[in-house]
Amino acid sequence: MLSTFFRKKSVPSAGPRHDATEGSEAADLAAQLLVAPTALMQLTMPEARMVVRYMQPQIVAKGTVFIREGDARDTGFLMLLLNGEVTVETLVVSRVEPIVITVLGPGSLIGELGMFDGLPRYASCVAATQLRCAILTREALNRLMEENPGVAAKLLLAVSLRIGTRLREVTGKLKMYVQLTQAMEQEIGSRPDA
């Protein structure tokens, strides 16, 4: 269900090389989010606009599970969240209901690991609100790499840096979990009735 919110409204074409996305509010927002300090700051605004030209706009209805944990078939895209909130959930052994890992907001990249490695999705993503987003498919990324290799390289480096940051955050949480587990084991082991 592709939307057309990247199109400029009521502005005539400036010729065959005119970029139909240039000047649209959604395309401007997507480019700004790609260069925001919390996002892909290695891209310049013209480079971000170039990337946006390869993206597809999408509206996702509230409550939609648009990435399903374990899905190995639909891994060929990543999403830049423009508006709305996404709940990232996972099923844990012995639990019936999923647990929330995190809530993502505008500027978040979603699904980049599956797009790069093609492995099954490791969590489910649910639209907590209606979402406006920009989708970059694996095919579009391949076209970007062929047609604009310098921009593609900067995009891939920037996404890699974000993945690295997330890995460091998860590693920090894992260390804290291990410390808590060890402290609880010591507490239980030190009780006289244990």
Coordinates of N, CA and C in Angstrom, one line a residue:
M1 N 0.8 -1.2 0.0 CA 0.0 0.0 0.0 C 0.9 1.2 0.0
L2 N 1.5 1.5 -1.1 CA 2.4 2.7 -1.2 C 1.6 4.0 -1.3
S3 N 2.0 4.9 -0.6 CA 1.4 6.3 -0.6 C 2.2 7.1 -1.6
T4 N 1.7 8.3 -1.8 CA 2.5 9.2 -2.7 C 2.9 10.5 -2.0
F5 N 3.2 10.4 -0.7 CA 3.5 11.6 0.1 C 4.8 12.2 -0.2
F6 N 5.7 11.6 -1.1 CA 6.9 12.2 -1.5 C 6.7 13.1 -2.6
R7 N 5.6 13.2 -3.2 CA 5.4 14.0 -4.4 C 5.1 15.4 -4.0
K8 N 5.7 16.4 -4.7 CA 5.5 17.8 -4.5 C 4.1 18.1 -4.9
K9 N 3.4 18.9 -4.2 CA 2.0 19.2 -4.6 C 1.9 20.5 -5.4
S10 N 1.2 20.5 -6.4 CA 0.8 21.6 -7.3 C 2.0 22.5 -7.8
V11 N 3.1 21.8 -8.1 CA 4.3 22.5 -8.6 C 4.6 21.9 -10.0
P12 N 4.7 22.7 -11.0 CA 5.0 22.1 -12.4 C 6.4 21.5 -12.4
S13 N 6.5 20.6 -13.3 CA 7.8 20.0 -13.5 C 8.8 21.0 -14.2
A14 N 10.1 20.9 -13.7 CA 11.1 21.8 -14.2 C 11.8 21.2 -15.4
G15 N 11.4 20.1 -15.9 CA 12.0 19.5 -17.0 C 12.3 18.0 -16.8
P16 N 12.9 17.3 -17.7 CA 13.1 15.9 -17.6 C 14.0 15.5 -16.4
R17 N 14.9 16.4 -16.0 CA 15.8 16.0 -14.9 C 15.3 16.4 -13.5
H18 N 14.0 17.0 -13.5 CA 13.4 17.5 -12.3 C 13.2 16.3 -11.3
D19 N 13.5 16.6 -10.0 CA 13.3 15.6 -9.0 C 11.9 15.8 -8.4
A20 N 11.0 14.9 -8.6 CA 9.6 15.0 -8.1 C 9.5 15.0 -6.6
T21 N 10.5 14.5 -5.9 CA 10.5 14.5 -4.5 C 11.0 15.8 -3.9
E22 N 11.8 16.5 -4.6 CA 12.4 17.7 -4.1 C 11.3 18.7 -3.7
G23 N 11.3 19.2 -2.5 CA 10.3 20.2 -2.1 C 9.1 19.6 -1.4
S24 N 8.9 18.3 -1.4 CA 7.7 17.7 -0.7 C 8.1 17.7 0.8
E25 N 7.1 17.9 1.6 CA 7.4 17.9 3.1 C 7.9 16.6 3.5
A26 N 7.4 15.5 3.1 CA 7.8 14.2 3.5 C 9.3 13.9 3.1
A27 N 9.6 14.3 1.8 CA 10.9 14.0 1.3 C 11.9 14.9 2.1
D28 N 11.5 16.2 2.4 CA 12.4 17.0 3.1 C 12.6 16.5 4.5
L29 N 11.5 16.0 5.2 CA 11.6 15.4 6.5 C 12.6 14.1 6.5
A30 N 12.4 13.3 5.5 CA 13.2 12.1 5.4 C 14.7 12.5 5.2
A31 N 15.0 13.5 4.4 CA 16.4 13.9 4.2 C 16.9 14.5 5.5
Q32 N 16.1 15.3 6.2 CA 16.6 15.9 7.5 C 16.9 14.8 8.5
L33 N 16.0 13.8 8.6 CA 16.2 12.7 9.5 C 17.5 11.9 9.2
L34 N 17.8 11.8 7.9 CA 19.0 11.0 7.5 C 20.3 11.7 7.9
V35 N 20.2 13.1 8.0 CA 21.4 13.8 8.4 C 21.4 14.3 9.9
A36 N 20.4 14.0 10.6 CA 20.3 14.5 12.0 C 21.4 13.9 12.8
P37 N 21.9 14.6 13.8 CA 23.0 14.1 14.7 C 22.8 12.7 15.2
T38 N 21.5 12.4 15.5 CA 21.2 11.1 16.1 C 21.0 10.0 15.0
A39 N 21.2 10.4 13.7 CA 20.9 9.4 12.6 C 22.2 9.2 11.8
L40 N 22.1 9.5 10.5 CA 23.2 9.2 9.6 C 24.0 10.5 9.3
M41 N 24.7 11.0 10.3 CA 25.3 12.3 10.2 C 26.4 12.3 9.2
Q42 N 26.9 11.2 8.7 CA 27.9 11.2 7.7 C 27.5 11.7 6.4
L43 N 26.2 11.7 6.1 CA 25.6 12.2 4.9 C 25.4 13.7 4.9
T44 N 25.7 14.3 3.7 CA 25.3 15.7 3.6 C 23.9 15.8 3.2
M45 N 23.3 17.0 3.2 CA 21.9 17.1 2.8 C 21.7 16.7 1.3
P46 N 22.5 17.1 0.4 CA 22.4 16.6 -1.0 C 22.5 15.1 -1.1
E47 N 23.4 14.5 -0.3 CA 23.5 13.0 -0.4 C 22.3 12.4 0.2
A48 N 21.7 12.9 1.3 CA 20.5 12.4 1.9 C 19.4 12.5 0.9
R49 N 19.3 13.6 0.2 CA 18.2 13.7 -0.8 C 18.4 12.7 -1.9
M50 N 19.6 12.4 -2.3 CA 19.9 11.3 -3.3 C 19.3 10.0 -2.7
V51 N 19.6 9.7 -1.5 CA 19.1 8.4 -0.9 C 17.6 8.4 -0.9
V52 N 17.0 9.5 -0.5 CA 15.5 9.6 -0.5 C 14.9 9.3 -1.9
R53 N 15.6 9.6 -2.9 CA 15.1 9.3 -4.3 C 14.9 7.8 -4.5
Y54 N 15.7 7.0 -3.8 CA 15.6 5.6 -4.0 C 14.7 4.9 -3.0
M55 N 14.0 5.7 -2.1 CA 13.1 5.2 -1.1 C 11.7 5.3 -1.6
Q56 N 10.8 4.4 -1.0 CA 9.4 4.4 -1.3 C 8.7 4.9 -0.1
P57 N 7.7 5.8 -0.2 CA 6.9 6.2 0.9 C 5.9 5.1 1.3
Q58 N 5.6 5.0 2.5 CA 4.6 4.0 3.0 C 3.9 4.5 4.2
I59 N 2.6 4.2 4.3 CA 1.8 4.5 5.5 C 1.5 3.1 6.1
V60 N 1.7 3.0 7.4 CA 1.4 1.8 8.0 C 0.3 2.0 9.1
A61 N -0.8 1.3 9.1 CA -1.9 1.5 10.0 C -1.5 1.1 11.4
K62 N -2.1 1.8 12.4 CA -1.9 1.5 13.8 C -2.2 0.0 14.0
G63 N -1.4 -0.7 14.8 CA -1.7 -2.1 15.2 C -1.1 -3.1 14.2
T64 N -0.6 -2.6 13.1 CA 0.0 -3.6 12.1 C 1.3 -4.1 12.5
V65 N 1.5 -5.4 12.4 CA 2.8 -6.1 12.6 C 3.4 -6.1 11.3
F66 N 4.4 -5.2 11.0 CA 5.0 -5.1 9.7 C 6.3 -5.9 9.6
I67 N 6.9 -6.3 10.7 CA 8.0 -7.2 10.7 C 7.7 -8.2 11.8
R68 N 7.8 -9.5 11.4 CA 7.4 -10.6 12.3 C 8.6 -11.4 12.7
E69 N 8.8 -11.6 14.0 CA 10.0 -12.4 14.5 C 10.0 -13.7 13.8
G70 N 11.2 -14.1 13.4 CA 11.4 -15.4 12.7 C 11.1 -15.4 11.2
D71 N 10.5 -14.4 10.7 CA 10.2 -14.3 9.3 C 11.5 -14.3 8.5
A72 N 11.7 -15.2 7.6 CA 12.9 -15.3 6.7 C 12.6 -14.9 5.3
R73 N 11.3 -14.6 5.0 CA 11.0 -14.3 3.6 C 11.0 -12.8 3.3
D74 N 10.5 -12.0 4.2 CA 10.4 -10.6 4.0 C 11.5 -9.8 4.7
T75 N 12.7 -10.0 4.3 CA 13.8 -9.3 4.9 C 14.5 -8.3 4.0
G76 N 13.9 -8.1 2.8 CA 14.6 -7.2 1.8 C 14.4 -5.8 1.9
F77 N 14.2 -5.2 3.1 CA 14.0 -3.8 3.2 C 14.4 -3.3 4.6
L78 N 14.7 -2.0 4.6 CA 14.8 -1.3 5.9 C 13.9 -0.1 5.8
M79 N 13.5 0.4 7.0 CA 12.5 1.5 7.1 C 13.1 2.7 7.8
L80 N 12.9 3.9 7.3 CA 13.2 5.1 8.1 C 11.9 5.6 8.6
L81 N 11.7 5.7 9.9 CA 10.5 6.1 10.5 C 10.4 7.7 10.4
L82 N 9.4 8.2 9.8 CA 9.3 9.7 9.7 C 8.4 10.2 10.8
N83 N 7.2 9.5 11.0 CA 6.3 10.0 12.0 C 5.7 8.7 12.7
G84 N 5.4 8.8 14.0 CA 4.8 7.7 14.7 C 5.7 7.0 15.6
E85 N 5.2 5.9 16.2 CA 6.0 5.1 17.2 C 5.8 3.6 16.8
V86 N 6.9 2.9 17.0 CA 7.0 1.5 16.7 C 7.4 0.8 18.0
T87 N 6.7 -0.3 18.3 CA 7.0 -1.1 19.5 C 7.8 -2.3 18.9
V88 N 8.9 -2.6 19.5 CA 9.7 -3.7 19.1 C 9.6 -4.8 20.2
E89 N 9.1 -6.0 19.8 CA 8.7 -7.0 20.8 C 9.4 -8.3 20.4
T90 N 9.6 -9.2 21.4 CA 10.1 -10.5 21.2 C 9.4 -11.5 22.1
L91 N 9.3 -12.7 21.7 CA 8.8 -13.8 22.5 C 9.9 -14.4 23.3
V92 N 9.7 -14.6 24.6 CA 10.7 -15.2 25.4 C 10.2 -16.6 25.9
V93 N 11.1 -17.5 26.0 CA 10.8 -18.9 26.4 C 9.9 -18.8 27.6
S94 N 8.9 -19.6 27.7 CA 7.9 -19.8 28.8 C 7.0 -18.6 29.0
R95 N 7.0 -17.7 28.1 CA 6.0 -16.6 28.1 C 5.0 -16.7 27.0
V96 N 3.8 -16.3 27.3 CA 2.7 -16.4 26.3 C 2.7 -15.1 25.5
E97 N 2.8 -14.0 26.2 CA 2.8 -12.7 25.6 C 4.2 -12.2 25.3
P98 N 4.4 -11.4 24.2 CA 5.7 -10.9 23.9 C 6.1 -9.8 24.9
I99 N 7.4 -9.6 25.1 CA 7.9 -8.5 25.9 C 8.4 -7.4 25.0
V100 N 8.2 -6.2 25.5 CA 8.7 -5.0 24.7 C 10.1 -4.8 24.9
I101 N 10.9 -4.8 23.8 CA 12.3 -4.5 23.9 C 12.6 -3.0 23.9
T102 N 11.9 -2.3 23.1 CA 12.0 -0.9 23.0 C 10.9 -0.3 22.2
V103 N 10.8 1.1 22.3 CA 9.8 1.8 21.5 C 10.7 2.8 20.6
L104 N 10.4 2.8 19.3 CA 11.2 3.7 18.4 C 10.4 4.8 17.9
G105 N 11.0 5.9 17.7 CA 10.3 7.1 17.2 C 10.9 7.6 15.9
P106 N 10.5 8.8 15.5 CA 11.0 9.4 14.2 C 12.5 9.4 14.1
G107 N 13.0 9.1 13.0 CA 14.4 9.1 12.7 C 15.1 7.7 12.9
S108 N 14.3 6.8 13.4 CA 14.8 5.4 13.7 C 14.9 4.6 12.4
L109 N 15.9 3.8 12.3 CA 16.0 2.8 11.2 C 15.5 1.5 11.7
I110 N 14.7 0.8 10.9 CA 14.1 -0.4 11.4 C 14.4 -1.5 10.3
G111 N 14.8 -2.7 10.7 CA 15.0 -3.8 9.7 C 16.3 -3.8 9.0
E112 N 17.3 -3.0 9.3 CA 18.5 -3.0 8.5 C 19.3 -4.3 8.7
L113 N 19.3 -4.9 9.8 CA 20.0 -6.2 9.9 C 19.5 -7.2 9.0
G114 N 18.2 -7.4 8.9 CA 17.6 -8.4 8.0 C 17.9 -8.1 6.6
M115 N 17.9 -6.8 6.2 CA 18.1 -6.4 4.9 C 19.5 -6.7 4.5
F116 N 20.5 -6.5 5.4 CA 21.9 -6.8 5.0 C 22.3 -8.3 5.0
D117 N 21.8 -9.0 6.0 CA 22.2 -10.4 6.1 C 21.2 -11.4 5.6
G118 N 20.0 -11.0 5.4 CA 18.9 -11.9 4.9 C 18.5 -13.0 5.8
L119 N 18.9 -12.9 7.1 CA 18.6 -13.9 8.1 C 17.2 -13.6 8.6
P120 N 16.5 -14.5 9.3 CA 15.2 -14.3 9.9 C 15.2 -13.1 10.8
R121 N 14.1 -12.4 10.8 CA 14.0 -11.2 11.7 C 14.1 -11.7 13.2
Y122 N 14.8 -10.9 14.0 CA 15.0 -11.3 15.4 C 14.0 -10.8 16.3
A123 N 13.1 -9.9 15.9 CA 12.0 -9.4 16.7 C 10.9 -8.9 15.8
S124 N 9.7 -8.7 16.5 CA 8.6 -8.2 15.8 C 8.5 -6.7 16.0
C125 N 8.0 -6.0 14.9 CA 7.8 -4.6 15.0 C 6.3 -4.3 14.7
V126 N 5.7 -3.6 15.7 CA 4.3 -3.3 15.6 C 4.1 -1.8 15.6
A127 N 3.2 -1.3 14.7 CA 2.9 0.1 14.6 C 2.1 0.5 15.9
A128 N 2.7 1.2 16.8 CA 1.9 1.7 18.0 C 1.0 2.8 17.7
T129 N 1.3 3.5 16.6 CA 0.5 4.6 16.1 C 0.5 4.4 14.5
Q130 N -0.3 5.2 13.8 CA -0.1 5.2 12.4 C 1.3 5.7 12.1
L131 N 1.9 5.1 11.1 CA 3.3 5.4 10.7 C 3.4 6.0 9.4
R132 N 4.2 7.0 9.2 CA 4.7 7.5 7.9 C 6.1 7.1 7.9
C133 N 6.5 6.4 6.8 CA 7.9 6.0 6.7 C 8.4 6.0 5.3
A134 N 9.7 5.8 5.2 CA 10.3 5.6 3.9 C 11.1 4.3 3.8
I135 N 10.8 3.5 2.8 CA 11.3 2.2 2.7 C 12.5 2.2 1.7
L136 N 13.6 1.6 2.0 CA 14.7 1.3 1.1 C 14.8 -0.2 0.9
T137 N 14.5 -0.7 -0.3 CA 14.6 -2.1 -0.5 C 16.0 -2.5 -0.9
R138 N 16.3 -3.8 -0.8 CA 17.6 -4.3 -1.2 C 17.9 -4.0 -2.7
E139 N 16.8 -4.1 -3.5 CA 17.0 -3.8 -4.9 C 17.3 -2.3 -5.1
A140 N 16.6 -1.4 -4.4 CA 16.9 0.0 -4.5 C 18.3 0.3 -4.0
L141 N 18.8 -0.3 -3.0 CA 20.1 -0.1 -2.5 C 21.1 -0.6 -3.5
N142 N 20.9 -1.7 -4.2 CA 21.8 -2.2 -5.2 C 21.8 -1.2 -6.4
R143 N 20.7 -0.6 -6.7 CA 20.7 0.4 -7.8 C 21.5 1.6 -7.3
L144 N 21.3 2.1 -6.1 CA 22.1 3.2 -5.5 C 23.6 2.9 -5.6
M145 N 24.0 1.7 -5.3 CA 25.4 1.3 -5.3 C 26.0 1.3 -6.7
E146 N 25.2 1.0 -7.7 CA 25.6 1.0 -9.1 C 25.7 2.4 -9.6
E147 N 24.7 3.2 -9.3 CA 24.5 4.5 -9.9 C 25.2 5.6 -9.1
N148 N 25.4 5.5 -7.8 CA 26.0 6.5 -7.0 C 26.8 5.8 -5.9
P149 N 27.9 5.2 -6.3 CA 28.7 4.3 -5.3 C 29.2 5.1 -4.1
G150 N 29.6 6.4 -4.3 CA 30.1 7.2 -3.2 C 29.0 7.4 -2.1
V151 N 27.8 7.8 -2.6 CA 26.7 8.0 -1.6 C 26.3 6.7 -1.0
A152 N 26.3 5.6 -1.7 CA 25.9 4.3 -1.2 C 27.0 3.9 -0.1
A153 N 28.2 4.1 -0.4 CA 29.3 3.8 0.6 C 29.1 4.6 1.9
K154 N 28.8 5.9 1.8 CA 28.6 6.7 3.0 C 27.3 6.2 3.7
L155 N 26.3 5.9 3.0 CA 25.1 5.4 3.6 C 25.4 4.1 4.4
L156 N 26.1 3.1 3.7 CA 26.4 1.9 4.4 C 27.3 2.0 5.6
L157 N 28.2 2.9 5.5 CA 29.1 3.2 6.7 C 28.2 3.8 7.8
A158 N 27.4 4.7 7.5 CA 26.5 5.4 8.5 C 25.6 4.3 9.2
V159 N 25.0 3.5 8.4 CA 24.1 2.4 8.9 C 25.0 1.5 9.8
S160 N 26.2 1.1 9.3 CA 27.1 0.3 10.1 C 27.4 0.9 11.5
L161 N 27.6 2.2 11.5 CA 27.9 2.9 12.7 C 26.7 2.8 13.7
R162 N 25.5 2.9 13.1 CA 24.3 2.8 14.0 C 24.2 1.4 14.5
I163 N 24.5 0.4 13.7 CA 24.4 -0.9 14.2 C 25.4 -1.2 15.3
G164 N 26.6 -0.6 15.1 CA 27.7 -0.7 16.1 C 27.3 -0.1 17.4
T165 N 26.6 1.1 17.3 CA 26.2 1.8 18.6 C 25.1 0.9 19.3
R166 N 24.2 0.3 18.5 CA 23.2 -0.5 19.1 C 23.8 -1.8 19.8
L167 N 24.8 -2.3 19.1 CA 25.5 -3.5 19.6 C 26.2 -3.2 21.0
R168 N 26.8 -2.0 21.0 CA 27.4 -1.6 22.3 C 26.4 -1.4 23.4
E169 N 25.2 -0.8 23.0 CA 24.1 -0.7 24.0 C 23.7 -2.0 24.6
V170 N 23.5 -2.9 23.6 CA 23.0 -4.3 24.0 C 24.0 -5.0 24.9
T171 N 25.3 -4.8 24.5 CA 26.4 -5.4 25.3 C 26.4 -4.9 26.7
G172 N 26.2 -3.6 26.8 CA 26.1 -2.9 28.1 C 25.0 -3.5 29.0
K173 N 23.8 -3.7 28.3 CA 22.7 -4.3 29.0 C 23.0 -5.7 29.4
L174 N 23.6 -6.5 28.6 CA 24.0 -7.8 28.9 C 24.9 -7.9 30.0
K175 N 25.9 -7.0 30.1 CA 26.9 -7.0 31.2 C 26.1 -6.7 32.5
M176 N 25.2 -5.8 32.5 CA 24.4 -5.5 33.7 C 23.6 -6.7 34.1
Y177 N 23.0 -7.4 33.1 CA 22.2 -8.5 33.4 C 23.0 -9.6 34.1
V178 N 24.2 -9.8 33.6 CA 25.1 -10.8 34.1 C 25.5 -10.5 35.6
Q179 N 25.8 -9.2 35.8 CA 26.2 -8.7 37.1 C 25.0 -8.9 38.1
L180 N 23.8 -8.6 37.6 CA 22.6 -8.8 38.5 C 22.4 -10.3 38.8
T181 N 22.6 -11.1 37.8 CA 22.4 -12.6 38.0 C 23.5 -13.1 39.0
Q182 N 24.7 -12.7 38.8 CA 25.8 -13.1 39.8 C 25.5 -12.6 41.2
A183 N 25.0 -11.4 41.3 CA 24.7 -10.9 42.7 C 23.5 -11.7 43.3
M184 N 22.5 -12.0 42.5 CA 21.4 -12.8 43.0 C 21.9 -14.2 43.4
E185 N 22.8 -14.8 42.6 CA 23.3 -16.1 42.9 C 24.1 -16.1 44.2
Q186 N 24.9 -15.0 44.4 CA 25.7 -14.9 45.6 C 24.8 -14.7 46.8
E187 N 23.7 -13.9 46.6 CA 22.7 -13.7 47.7 C 22.0 -15.0 48.1
I188 N 21.6 -15.7 47.1 CA 20.9 -17.0 47.4 C 21.9 -18.0 48.0
G189 N 23.2 -18.1 47.5 CA 24.2 -19.0 48.1 C 24.6 -18.6 49.5
S190 N 24.5 -17.4 49.9 CA 24.9 -17.0 51.2 C 23.9 -17.2 52.3
R191 N 22.7 -17.6 51.9 CA 21.6 -17.8 52.9 C 21.9 -19.2 53.6
P192 N 21.7 -19.2 54.9 CA 21.9 -20.5 55.7 C 21.0 -21.6 55.2
D193 N 19.8 -21.4 54.8 CA 18.9 -22.5 54.4 C 19.1 -22.9 53.0
A194 N 20.1 -22.4 52.3 CA 20.2 -22.7 50.8 C 21.0 -24.0 50.7

